[in-house]
Structures are given as C-alpha cells and as structure tokens.
Amino acid sequence: RRSRQETMVNDSRVSKHYTSAPNPHQPPQYDDEYNISHQQREEEKMSKKQQIQQQQYQNTPLQSECLSLLRSRQYRSCEIVASLELSSQLNSQRLLQRRVNKDVSNEEDRIRNNASLAVTLEILGDCAFHTAQHRRAVSYYRQAAMRRHLSSSSSTSSYNAASGGVLCVQSGEEANLRLKESRSLSHLGSVVEAASVLETVPGPFRTLALCSDLGDLYAASGRHSDAVNCYLDAVRWNPYALEAVEMLAILGAERGEVARAVEEGVKTRGRRQRQRRRNTVNGDAPADEER
C-alpha cells in the first residue's frame, strides 16, 4: 500500500509539472510582445540602413539609364544622355550656391550633389576611355575625383605635400577614380605621371588592381625595387595573384620574401572572408571586392 501511494504522489507531481510547463506551440503573451517589439526594432534598423544607403548610393533615373547603356557598350548614346544629366546637375548646383544661409540641410544637399556629379563625370570618363579618347577621360576622371573628395568630407580638404599638393584620397570610390585616371595616362604614354597619380592613394585604399598597375608602371620606368614592393603588396592582398608572382620571379625577388608574402596573403584573405560573412549575417554592406 505504501509503494502504491508513493506511485500516485509521483504521478501527480509529474502531471502538475507538465501541465504547468508552457506549450511550445502556443507561447505565452509576453513572448509574443517581445517578438513583436524585437521585430519592430529590427525593421527600424533596416529602414535606417536603407535610408542611409539610398542617400549615399542611389542613382538618378538618367544615371541608371547611362549605366545600362554603358554595360551594353552603347558608348555614344551613353555619352549623350550623361551630358544631358551633367547639364541638369550643374544648373541645380548653381541654384544651390545662390542660397545665402548655410544651414545643415544645405550642407547635406551640397554633399549629395557632389556625389551625384561624381557618378555622372565617371560615366563620361568611361565612355571616353572605351572610345580611345584618353585625354578627355583623364579630364573627366579628375573632375569626378574632386567631386568625390568633396562629397566624402565636409571639412577643409587635406593635401599631400609629398605629391606636389595633390588631394589625398579619402575613400575607395576616389581611389578607383585615380586608378582609372592612371590607366588613361598610361594609354597616352605618360608612365611617370600615371605612377604619380597612384602614389597619392594611401595604403588602406590600395586594392589588388592598384598594386599590380603601380608595379607595372614602376617596372616600365626602371624602378625595379619599388615594383617588387608593389607586387609583394599585391600578393599580400590576394595570394592567387599569379601574375604578380611571375613578375617577382622575373625581377629576381627573394624566395623567402615571396613565401612570407603569400603566407600573409592567405591569412589576410581568410580574415576578409570571415568579416564578409559576418557583415552578411548582420545585414551590413559587404566589404569591397578586389577590383
């Protein structure tokens, strides 16, 4: 009888335990409230990120059409449409400069207008480059880099004293414009000037393409030691850059130094891939790919 009573007591405890436990298919009310508030917060974060991205990267309708024409290799049509867009943007900039009071909204409009002008000027530069008008391309790329520099910083422009008073690069977009300008100068035969343009790009904004191009320019001008350093930087950026490894062998670089650069490149590439995965999971903008 005693064991039977103990069994009944244990059964009642177990039944009370399971009846008091929450049903996984029907969460309590506070869980619903938490999920709703958490979802609202996430939606607000995403909407803020989207607004920031739209303010920084959204193109005008004509710019989108120009990019579509550029991808289709319709360079003449793209140049005409981009010229119309540039004329409209310059007119709006003149109206903006006539405003006397310089409040925060005007400052934001100025930065946004310079960024939009940089996109249009870069499109025109690409059209000129693909039609072998390299002098016009250099002019467009320089104007675009100046506009991009003004849009990336509202403070007083900084200069690089070692490069003859050239504006210091402050963003990846500006560095890419300097790379395009250098390639146009290289097509014109101005190897030294093309190298000097790339020298204004600081280390954090140097990509694989920039390091490789600068190494080629140094090698063409007889600066072999500087070329070796640039090719080593290219290998550190991407250890699969076999062209850079081949040039290092041609220039007689030390094997140990090349091996260390490859090992460092493998580690750097792994860290970059892990960071890119974290950015994708967190919903942030992906890191810049190798250009």
PDB file of C-alpha atoms in Angstrom:
ATOM      1  CA  ARG A   1       0.000   0.000   0.000  1.00  0.00           C
ATOM      2  CA  ARG A   2       2.831   2.400   0.787  1.00  0.00           C
ATOM      3  CA  SER A   3       4.510   1.880  -2.587  1.00  0.00           C
ATOM      4  CA  ARG A   4       1.161   2.363  -4.317  1.00  0.00           C
ATOM      5  CA  GLN A   5       0.618   5.692  -2.523  1.00  0.00           C
ATOM      6  CA  GLU A   6       4.133   6.850  -3.445  1.00  0.00           C
ATOM      7  CA  THR A   7       3.492   5.993  -7.073  1.00  0.00           C
ATOM      8  CA  MET A   8       0.264   8.048  -7.042  1.00  0.00           C
ATOM      9  CA  VAL A   9       2.083  11.029  -5.482  1.00  0.00           C
ATOM     10  CA  ASN A  10       4.850  10.850  -8.068  1.00  0.00           C
ATOM     11  CA  ASP A  11       2.309  10.662 -10.894  1.00  0.00           C
ATOM     12  CA  SER A  12       0.501  13.721  -9.552  1.00  0.00           C
ATOM     13  CA  ARG A  13       3.792  15.665  -9.364  1.00  0.00           C
ATOM     14  CA  VAL A  14       4.688  14.703 -12.891  1.00  0.00           C
ATOM     15  CA  SER A  15       1.228  15.689 -14.159  1.00  0.00           C
ATOM     16  CA  LYS A  16       1.453  19.050 -12.369  1.00  0.00           C
ATOM     17  CA  HIS A  17       4.932  19.609 -13.838  1.00  0.00           C
ATOM     18  CA  TYR A  18       3.807  19.006 -17.424  1.00  0.00           C
ATOM     19  CA  THR A  19       0.556  20.941 -17.103  1.00  0.00           C
ATOM     20  CA  SER A  20       2.398  23.963 -15.695  1.00  0.00           C
ATOM     21  CA  ALA A  21       5.033  23.868 -18.460  1.00  0.00           C
ATOM     22  CA  PRO A  22       4.421  26.226 -21.390  1.00  0.00           C
ATOM     23  CA  ASN A  23       3.165  24.808 -24.634  1.00  0.00           C
ATOM     24  CA  PRO A  24       5.880  25.214 -27.276  1.00  0.00           C
ATOM     25  CA  HIS A  25       3.224  25.579 -29.997  1.00  0.00           C
ATOM     26  CA  GLN A  26       1.461  28.339 -28.082  1.00  0.00           C
ATOM     27  CA  PRO A  27       3.972  30.752 -26.480  1.00  0.00           C
ATOM     28  CA  PRO A  28       2.928  32.979 -23.582  1.00  0.00           C
ATOM     29  CA  GLN A  29       1.713  36.518 -24.136  1.00  0.00           C
ATOM     30  CA  TYR A  30       4.943  38.188 -23.067  1.00  0.00           C
ATOM     31  CA  ASP A  31       6.849  36.169 -25.678  1.00  0.00           C
ATOM     32  CA  ASP A  32       4.519  37.497 -28.379  1.00  0.00           C
ATOM     33  CA  GLU A  33       5.032  41.030 -27.136  1.00  0.00           C
ATOM     34  CA  TYR A  34       8.792  40.538 -27.082  1.00  0.00           C
ATOM     35  CA  ASN A  35       8.818  39.081 -30.592  1.00  0.00           C
ATOM     36  CA  ILE A  36       6.721  41.953 -31.933  1.00  0.00           C
ATOM     37  CA  SER A  37       8.846  44.637 -30.292  1.00  0.00           C
ATOM     38  CA  HIS A  38      12.050  42.896 -31.377  1.00  0.00           C
ATOM     39  CA  GLN A  39      10.772  42.648 -34.943  1.00  0.00           C
ATOM     40  CA  GLN A  40       9.818  46.312 -34.910  1.00  0.00           C
ATOM     41  CA  ARG A  41      13.283  47.285 -33.718  1.00  0.00           C
ATOM     42  CA  GLU A  42      14.908  45.181 -36.431  1.00  0.00           C
ATOM     43  CA  GLU A  43      12.642  46.714 -39.068  1.00  0.00           C
ATOM     44  CA  GLU A  44      13.529  50.204 -37.835  1.00  0.00           C
ATOM     45  CA  LYS A  45      17.241  49.373 -38.013  1.00  0.00           C
ATOM     46  CA  MET A  46      16.879  48.028 -41.541  1.00  0.00           C
ATOM     47  CA  SER A  47      14.854  51.048 -42.636  1.00  0.00           C
ATOM     48  CA  LYS A  48      17.534  53.390 -41.266  1.00  0.00           C
ATOM     49  CA  LYS A  49      20.265  51.443 -43.063  1.00  0.00           C
ATOM     50  CA  GLN A  50      18.271  51.514 -46.282  1.00  0.00           C
ATOM     51  CA  GLN A  51      17.750  55.250 -45.968  1.00  0.00           C
ATOM     52  CA  ILE A  52      21.479  55.823 -45.443  1.00  0.00           C
ATOM     53  CA  GLN A  53      22.359  53.606 -48.396  1.00  0.00           C
ATOM     54  CA  GLN A  54      19.810  55.338 -50.607  1.00  0.00           C
ATOM     55  CA  GLN A  55      21.156  58.758 -49.657  1.00  0.00           C
ATOM     56  CA  GLN A  56      24.698  57.673 -50.471  1.00  0.00           C
ATOM     57  CA  TYR A  57      24.364  55.320 -53.426  1.00  0.00           C
ATOM     58  CA  GLN A  58      21.019  55.808 -55.152  1.00  0.00           C
ATOM     59  CA  ASN A  59      21.426  56.960 -58.744  1.00  0.00           C
ATOM     60  CA  THR A  60      19.132  59.245 -60.675  1.00  0.00           C
ATOM     61  CA  PRO A  61      16.929  57.695 -63.396  1.00  0.00           C
ATOM     62  CA  LEU A  62      19.140  59.076 -66.161  1.00  0.00           C
ATOM     63  CA  GLN A  63      22.260  57.767 -64.434  1.00  0.00           C
ATOM     64  CA  SER A  64      20.705  54.312 -64.267  1.00  0.00           C
ATOM     65  CA  GLU A  65      19.946  54.503 -67.979  1.00  0.00           C
ATOM     66  CA  CYS A  66      23.532  55.580 -68.658  1.00  0.00           C
ATOM     67  CA  LEU A  67      24.896  52.623 -66.719  1.00  0.00           C
ATOM     68  CA  SER A  68      22.630  50.285 -68.670  1.00  0.00           C
ATOM     69  CA  LEU A  69      23.871  51.752 -71.953  1.00  0.00           C
ATOM     70  CA  LEU A  70      27.457  51.509 -70.737  1.00  0.00           C
ATOM     71  CA  ARG A  71      27.058  47.818 -69.934  1.00  0.00           C
ATOM     72  CA  SER A  72      25.592  47.321 -73.425  1.00  0.00           C
ATOM     73  CA  ARG A  73      28.614  49.115 -74.965  1.00  0.00           C
ATOM     74  CA  GLN A  74      26.441  51.869 -76.406  1.00  0.00           C
ATOM     75  CA  TYR A  75      29.079  54.465 -75.657  1.00  0.00           C
ATOM     76  CA  ARG A  76      27.854  57.231 -77.951  1.00  0.00           C
ATOM     77  CA  SER A  77      24.297  57.057 -76.654  1.00  0.00           C
ATOM     78  CA  CYS A  78      25.569  56.857 -73.081  1.00  0.00           C
ATOM     79  CA  GLU A  79      27.726  59.950 -73.598  1.00  0.00           C
ATOM     80  CA  ILE A  80      24.773  61.997 -74.952  1.00  0.00           C
ATOM     81  CA  VAL A  81      22.451  61.033 -72.092  1.00  0.00           C
ATOM     82  CA  ALA A  82      25.191  61.610 -69.485  1.00  0.00           C
ATOM     83  CA  SER A  83      25.900  65.053 -70.944  1.00  0.00           C
ATOM     84  CA  LEU A  84      22.232  65.980 -70.540  1.00  0.00           C
ATOM     85  CA  GLU A  85      22.314  64.756 -66.951  1.00  0.00           C
ATOM     86  CA  LEU A  86      25.504  66.718 -66.258  1.00  0.00           C
ATOM     87  CA  SER A  87      23.952  69.928 -67.603  1.00  0.00           C
ATOM     88  CA  SER A  88      20.923  69.472 -65.369  1.00  0.00           C
ATOM     89  CA  GLN A  89      23.087  68.788 -62.314  1.00  0.00           C
ATOM     90  CA  LEU A  90      25.261  71.852 -62.918  1.00  0.00           C
ATOM     91  CA  ASN A  91      22.162  74.054 -63.165  1.00  0.00           C
ATOM     92  CA  SER A  92      20.862  72.703 -59.868  1.00  0.00           C
ATOM     93  CA  GLN A  93      24.277  73.306 -58.299  1.00  0.00           C
ATOM     94  CA  ARG A  94      24.195  76.963 -59.376  1.00  0.00           C
ATOM     95  CA  LEU A  95      20.800  77.353 -57.749  1.00  0.00           C
ATOM     96  CA  LEU A  96      22.162  75.736 -54.616  1.00  0.00           C
ATOM     97  CA  GLN A  97      25.112  78.141 -54.455  1.00  0.00           C
ATOM     98  CA  ARG A  98      22.764  81.134 -54.565  1.00  0.00           C
ATOM     99  CA  ARG A  99      21.329  80.268 -51.167  1.00  0.00           C
ATOM    100  CA  VAL A 100      22.693  82.649 -48.586  1.00  0.00           C
ATOM    101  CA  ASN A 101      22.028  80.796 -45.332  1.00  0.00           C
ATOM    102  CA  LYS A 102      24.283  77.774 -44.969  1.00  0.00           C
ATOM    103  CA  ASP A 103      22.326  75.502 -42.660  1.00  0.00           C
ATOM    104  CA  VAL A 104      22.648  71.732 -42.210  1.00  0.00           C
ATOM    105  CA  SER A 105      20.168  70.874 -44.954  1.00  0.00           C
ATOM    106  CA  ASN A 106      22.135  72.940 -47.471  1.00  0.00           C
ATOM    107  CA  GLU A 107      25.334  71.165 -46.416  1.00  0.00           C
ATOM    108  CA  GLU A 108      23.668  67.781 -46.964  1.00  0.00           C
ATOM    109  CA  ASP A 109      22.392  68.938 -50.369  1.00  0.00           C
ATOM    110  CA  ARG A 110      25.900  70.066 -51.310  1.00  0.00           C
ATOM    111  CA  ILE A 111      27.450  66.730 -50.361  1.00  0.00           C
ATOM    112  CA  ARG A 112      24.732  64.783 -52.165  1.00  0.00           C
ATOM    113  CA  ASN A 113      25.059  66.978 -55.259  1.00  0.00           C
ATOM    114  CA  ASN A 114      28.842  66.476 -55.404  1.00  0.00           C
ATOM    115  CA  ALA A 115      28.411  62.702 -55.087  1.00  0.00           C
ATOM    116  CA  SER A 116      25.865  62.680 -57.907  1.00  0.00           C
ATOM    117  CA  LEU A 117      28.118  64.819 -60.107  1.00  0.00           C
ATOM    118  CA  ALA A 118      30.985  62.402 -59.443  1.00  0.00           C
ATOM    119  CA  VAL A 119      28.883  59.493 -60.751  1.00  0.00           C
ATOM    120  CA  THR A 120      27.960  61.354 -63.959  1.00  0.00           C
ATOM    121  CA  LEU A 121      31.531  62.511 -64.592  1.00  0.00           C
ATOM    122  CA  GLU A 122      32.815  58.970 -64.049  1.00  0.00           C
ATOM    123  CA  ILE A 123      30.302  57.666 -66.618  1.00  0.00           C
ATOM    124  CA  LEU A 124      31.501  60.241 -69.120  1.00  0.00           C
ATOM    125  CA  GLY A 125      35.087  59.254 -68.362  1.00  0.00           C
ATOM    126  CA  ASP A 126      34.280  55.588 -69.010  1.00  0.00           C
ATOM    127  CA  CYS A 127      32.664  56.484 -72.334  1.00  0.00           C
ATOM    128  CA  ALA A 128      35.738  58.466 -73.366  1.00  0.00           C
ATOM    129  CA  PHE A 129      38.063  55.669 -72.247  1.00  0.00           C
ATOM    130  CA  HIS A 130      36.249  52.970 -74.228  1.00  0.00           C
ATOM    131  CA  THR A 131      36.235  55.171 -77.349  1.00  0.00           C
ATOM    132  CA  ALA A 132      40.017  55.801 -77.060  1.00  0.00           C
ATOM    133  CA  GLN A 133      39.568  59.489 -76.102  1.00  0.00           C
ATOM    134  CA  HIS A 134      42.027  59.204 -73.259  1.00  0.00           C
ATOM    135  CA  ARG A 135      42.741  62.911 -72.763  1.00  0.00           C
ATOM    136  CA  ARG A 136      39.033  63.586 -72.252  1.00  0.00           C
ATOM    137  CA  ALA A 137      38.874  60.558 -69.983  1.00  0.00           C
ATOM    138  CA  VAL A 138      41.671  61.951 -67.805  1.00  0.00           C
ATOM    139  CA  SER A 139      39.830  65.275 -67.508  1.00  0.00           C
ATOM    140  CA  TYR A 140      36.545  63.608 -66.564  1.00  0.00           C
ATOM    141  CA  TYR A 141      38.171  61.289 -64.026  1.00  0.00           C
ATOM    142  CA  ARG A 142      39.999  64.179 -62.357  1.00  0.00           C
ATOM    143  CA  GLN A 143      36.790  66.189 -62.045  1.00  0.00           C
ATOM    144  CA  ALA A 144      34.969  63.144 -60.709  1.00  0.00           C
ATOM    145  CA  ALA A 145      37.718  62.525 -58.134  1.00  0.00           C
ATOM    146  CA  MET A 146      37.478  66.133 -56.974  1.00  0.00           C
ATOM    147  CA  ARG A 147      33.689  65.868 -56.589  1.00  0.00           C
ATOM    148  CA  ARG A 148      34.020  62.559 -54.791  1.00  0.00           C
ATOM    149  CA  HIS A 149      36.605  64.093 -52.461  1.00  0.00           C
ATOM    150  CA  LEU A 150      34.278  66.986 -51.635  1.00  0.00           C
ATOM    151  CA  SER A 151      31.382  64.609 -51.008  1.00  0.00           C
ATOM    152  CA  SER A 152      33.379  62.330 -48.704  1.00  0.00           C
ATOM    153  CA  SER A 153      34.494  65.137 -46.382  1.00  0.00           C
ATOM    154  CA  SER A 154      32.816  68.409 -45.464  1.00  0.00           C
ATOM    155  CA  SER A 155      35.912  69.686 -43.679  1.00  0.00           C
ATOM    156  CA  THR A 156      38.853  71.533 -45.188  1.00  0.00           C
ATOM    157  CA  SER A 157      40.484  69.488 -47.925  1.00  0.00           C
ATOM    158  CA  SER A 158      43.732  67.799 -46.971  1.00  0.00           C
ATOM    159  CA  TYR A 159      46.746  67.850 -49.246  1.00  0.00           C
ATOM    160  CA  ASN A 160      49.648  65.506 -49.762  1.00  0.00           C
ATOM    161  CA  ALA A 161      52.809  67.598 -49.568  1.00  0.00           C
ATOM    162  CA  ALA A 162      54.952  64.775 -50.925  1.00  0.00           C
ATOM    163  CA  SER A 163      52.881  64.624 -54.112  1.00  0.00           C
ATOM    164  CA  GLY A 164      53.037  68.255 -55.072  1.00  0.00           C
ATOM    165  CA  GLY A 165      49.892  69.449 -53.328  1.00  0.00           C
ATOM    166  CA  VAL A 166      47.629  66.722 -54.732  1.00  0.00           C
ATOM    167  CA  LEU A 167      44.460  65.972 -52.800  1.00  0.00           C
ATOM    168  CA  CYS A 168      44.784  62.968 -50.511  1.00  0.00           C
ATOM    169  CA  VAL A 169      42.434  60.097 -51.337  1.00  0.00           C
ATOM    170  CA  GLN A 170      39.790  59.637 -48.629  1.00  0.00           C
ATOM    171  CA  SER A 171      37.527  56.862 -49.955  1.00  0.00           C
ATOM    172  CA  GLY A 172      37.571  53.697 -52.019  1.00  0.00           C
ATOM    173  CA  GLU A 173      35.495  55.333 -54.761  1.00  0.00           C
ATOM    174  CA  GLU A 174      38.051  58.116 -55.082  1.00  0.00           C
ATOM    175  CA  ALA A 175      40.874  55.562 -55.220  1.00  0.00           C
ATOM    176  CA  ASN A 176      39.088  53.738 -58.035  1.00  0.00           C
ATOM    177  CA  LEU A 177      38.832  57.015 -59.977  1.00  0.00           C
ATOM    178  CA  ARG A 178      42.572  57.565 -59.526  1.00  0.00           C
ATOM    179  CA  LEU A 179      43.155  54.072 -60.894  1.00  0.00           C
ATOM    180  CA  LYS A 180      41.062  54.847 -63.992  1.00  0.00           C
ATOM    181  CA  GLU A 181      42.895  58.143 -64.481  1.00  0.00           C
ATOM    182  CA  SER A 182      46.219  56.344 -64.252  1.00  0.00           C
ATOM    183  CA  ARG A 183      45.177  53.813 -66.883  1.00  0.00           C
ATOM    184  CA  SER A 184      44.159  56.596 -69.264  1.00  0.00           C
ATOM    185  CA  LEU A 185      47.515  58.321 -68.716  1.00  0.00           C
ATOM    186  CA  SER A 186      49.270  55.019 -69.352  1.00  0.00           C
ATOM    187  CA  HIS A 187      47.494  54.717 -72.703  1.00  0.00           C
ATOM    188  CA  LEU A 188      48.787  58.199 -73.538  1.00  0.00           C
ATOM    189  CA  GLY A 189      52.350  57.075 -72.757  1.00  0.00           C
ATOM    190  CA  SER A 190      52.692  59.171 -69.590  1.00  0.00           C
ATOM    191  CA  VAL A 191      54.109  56.394 -67.432  1.00  0.00           C
ATOM    192  CA  VAL A 192      55.702  58.621 -64.789  1.00  0.00           C
ATOM    193  CA  GLU A 193      52.576  60.762 -64.395  1.00  0.00           C
ATOM    194  CA  ALA A 194      50.396  57.660 -64.208  1.00  0.00           C
ATOM    195  CA  ALA A 195      52.560  56.284 -61.392  1.00  0.00           C
ATOM    196  CA  SER A 196      52.461  59.607 -59.535  1.00  0.00           C
ATOM    197  CA  VAL A 197      48.647  59.528 -59.617  1.00  0.00           C
ATOM    198  CA  LEU A 198      48.559  56.086 -57.977  1.00  0.00           C
ATOM    199  CA  GLU A 199      51.139  57.164 -55.407  1.00  0.00           C
ATOM    200  CA  THR A 200      48.569  59.579 -53.941  1.00  0.00           C
ATOM    201  CA  VAL A 201      46.419  56.615 -52.827  1.00  0.00           C
ATOM    202  CA  PRO A 202      47.257  55.616 -49.218  1.00  0.00           C
ATOM    203  CA  GLY A 203      47.664  52.021 -48.092  1.00  0.00           C
ATOM    204  CA  PRO A 204      44.157  51.370 -46.710  1.00  0.00           C
ATOM    205  CA  PHE A 205      42.595  52.172 -50.108  1.00  0.00           C
ATOM    206  CA  ARG A 206      45.070  50.230 -52.255  1.00  0.00           C
ATOM    207  CA  THR A 207      43.454  47.247 -53.963  1.00  0.00           C
ATOM    208  CA  LEU A 208      44.916  44.316 -55.865  1.00  0.00           C
ATOM    209  CA  ALA A 209      44.423  46.069 -59.213  1.00  0.00           C
ATOM    210  CA  LEU A 210      46.043  49.265 -57.963  1.00  0.00           C
ATOM    211  CA  CYS A 211      49.100  47.480 -56.553  1.00  0.00           C
ATOM    212  CA  SER A 212      49.518  45.464 -59.760  1.00  0.00           C
ATOM    213  CA  ASP A 213      49.174  48.508 -62.019  1.00  0.00           C
ATOM    214  CA  LEU A 214      51.592  50.538 -59.934  1.00  0.00           C
ATOM    215  CA  GLY A 215      54.074  47.666 -60.021  1.00  0.00           C
ATOM    216  CA  ASP A 216      53.792  47.502 -63.818  1.00  0.00           C
ATOM    217  CA  LEU A 217      54.400  51.256 -64.087  1.00  0.00           C
ATOM    218  CA  TYR A 218      57.431  51.060 -61.811  1.00  0.00           C
ATOM    219  CA  ALA A 219      58.824  48.137 -63.821  1.00  0.00           C
ATOM    220  CA  ALA A 220      58.295  50.017 -67.086  1.00  0.00           C
ATOM    221  CA  SER A 221      60.140  53.065 -65.732  1.00  0.00           C
ATOM    222  CA  GLY A 222      63.071  51.039 -64.379  1.00  0.00           C
ATOM    223  CA  ARG A 223      62.204  51.333 -60.665  1.00  0.00           C
ATOM    224  CA  HIS A 224      62.590  47.628 -60.002  1.00  0.00           C
ATOM    225  CA  SER A 225      62.848  47.757 -56.207  1.00  0.00           C
ATOM    226  CA  ASP A 226      59.639  49.774 -55.964  1.00  0.00           C
ATOM    227  CA  ALA A 227      57.995  47.368 -58.414  1.00  0.00           C
ATOM    228  CA  VAL A 228      58.957  44.404 -56.215  1.00  0.00           C
ATOM    229  CA  ASN A 229      57.356  46.081 -53.185  1.00  0.00           C
ATOM    230  CA  CYS A 230      54.138  46.714 -55.120  1.00  0.00           C
ATOM    231  CA  TYR A 231      53.951  43.120 -56.363  1.00  0.00           C
ATOM    232  CA  LEU A 232      54.540  41.881 -52.826  1.00  0.00           C
ATOM    233  CA  ASP A 233      51.633  44.063 -51.683  1.00  0.00           C
ATOM    234  CA  ALA A 234      49.505  42.527 -54.442  1.00  0.00           C
ATOM    235  CA  VAL A 235      50.356  39.024 -53.233  1.00  0.00           C
ATOM    236  CA  ARG A 236      49.588  40.034 -49.649  1.00  0.00           C
ATOM    237  CA  TRP A 237      46.203  41.230 -50.865  1.00  0.00           C
ATOM    238  CA  ASN A 238      45.486  38.047 -52.818  1.00  0.00           C
ATOM    239  CA  PRO A 239      47.893  35.083 -52.743  1.00  0.00           C
ATOM    240  CA  TYR A 240      46.370  33.769 -56.000  1.00  0.00           C
ATOM    241  CA  ALA A 241      47.672  36.759 -57.993  1.00  0.00           C
ATOM    242  CA  LEU A 242      49.946  34.625 -60.150  1.00  0.00           C
ATOM    243  CA  GLU A 243      50.863  37.481 -62.488  1.00  0.00           C
ATOM    244  CA  ALA A 244      52.415  39.317 -59.551  1.00  0.00           C
ATOM    245  CA  VAL A 245      54.270  36.162 -58.506  1.00  0.00           C
ATOM    246  CA  GLU A 246      55.566  35.774 -62.069  1.00  0.00           C
ATOM    247  CA  MET A 247      56.791  39.387 -62.133  1.00  0.00           C
ATOM    248  CA  LEU A 248      58.511  38.849 -58.778  1.00  0.00           C
ATOM    249  CA  ALA A 249      60.371  35.893 -60.281  1.00  0.00           C
ATOM    250  CA  ILE A 250      61.345  37.952 -63.339  1.00  0.00           C
ATOM    251  CA  LEU A 251      62.614  40.811 -61.179  1.00  0.00           C
ATOM    252  CA  GLY A 252      64.652  38.421 -59.034  1.00  0.00           C
ATOM    253  CA  ALA A 253      62.830  38.825 -55.715  1.00  0.00           C
ATOM    254  CA  GLU A 254      63.964  36.642 -52.822  1.00  0.00           C
ATOM    255  CA  ARG A 255      62.031  33.387 -52.471  1.00  0.00           C
ATOM    256  CA  GLY A 256      61.738  33.716 -48.721  1.00  0.00           C
ATOM    257  CA  GLU A 257      60.238  37.170 -49.028  1.00  0.00           C
ATOM    258  CA  VAL A 258      57.730  35.962 -51.619  1.00  0.00           C
ATOM    259  CA  ALA A 259      56.816  32.967 -49.450  1.00  0.00           C
ATOM    260  CA  ARG A 260      56.197  35.195 -46.447  1.00  0.00           C
ATOM    261  CA  ALA A 261      54.026  37.492 -48.573  1.00  0.00           C
ATOM    262  CA  VAL A 262      51.980  34.502 -49.787  1.00  0.00           C
ATOM    263  CA  GLU A 263      51.533  33.232 -46.221  1.00  0.00           C
ATOM    264  CA  GLU A 264      50.437  36.665 -45.057  1.00  0.00           C
ATOM    265  CA  GLY A 265      48.066  36.884 -48.020  1.00  0.00           C
ATOM    266  CA  VAL A 266      46.407  33.589 -47.087  1.00  0.00           C
ATOM    267  CA  LYS A 267      45.809  34.801 -43.534  1.00  0.00           C
ATOM    268  CA  THR A 268      44.556  38.215 -44.681  1.00  0.00           C
ATOM    269  CA  ARG A 269      42.212  36.660 -47.211  1.00  0.00           C
ATOM    270  CA  GLY A 270      40.781  34.335 -44.558  1.00  0.00           C
ATOM    271  CA  ARG A 271      40.127  37.244 -42.196  1.00  0.00           C
ATOM    272  CA  ARG A 272      38.496  39.208 -45.014  1.00  0.00           C
ATOM    273  CA  GLN A 273      36.202  36.306 -45.904  1.00  0.00           C
ATOM    274  CA  ARG A 274      35.156  35.843 -42.271  1.00  0.00           C
ATOM    275  CA  GLN A 275      34.443  39.558 -41.965  1.00  0.00           C
ATOM    276  CA  ARG A 276      32.384  39.423 -45.157  1.00  0.00           C
ATOM    277  CA  ARG A 277      30.325  36.540 -43.739  1.00  0.00           C
ATOM    278  CA  ARG A 278      29.712  38.464 -40.509  1.00  0.00           C
ATOM    279  CA  ASN A 279      28.636  41.519 -42.490  1.00  0.00           C
ATOM    280  CA  THR A 280      26.230  39.363 -44.497  1.00  0.00           C
ATOM    281  CA  VAL A 281      24.730  37.855 -41.336  1.00  0.00           C
ATOM    282  CA  ASN A 282      24.402  41.255 -39.647  1.00  0.00           C
ATOM    283  CA  GLY A 283      22.875  42.837 -42.738  1.00  0.00           C
ATOM    284  CA  ASP A 284      25.709  45.326 -43.180  1.00  0.00           C
ATOM    285  CA  ALA A 285      27.106  46.454 -46.507  1.00  0.00           C
ATOM    286  CA  PRO A 286      29.570  43.895 -47.916  1.00  0.00           C
ATOM    287  CA  ALA A 287      33.216  44.709 -47.962  1.00  0.00           C
ATOM    288  CA  ASP A 288      34.815  45.913 -51.166  1.00  0.00           C
ATOM    289  CA  GLU A 289      35.853  43.186 -53.535  1.00  0.00           C
ATOM    290  CA  GLU A 290      39.163  43.112 -55.340  1.00  0.00           C
ATOM    291  CA  ARG A 291      38.977  45.443 -58.293  1.00  0.00           C
TER     292      ARG A 291
END
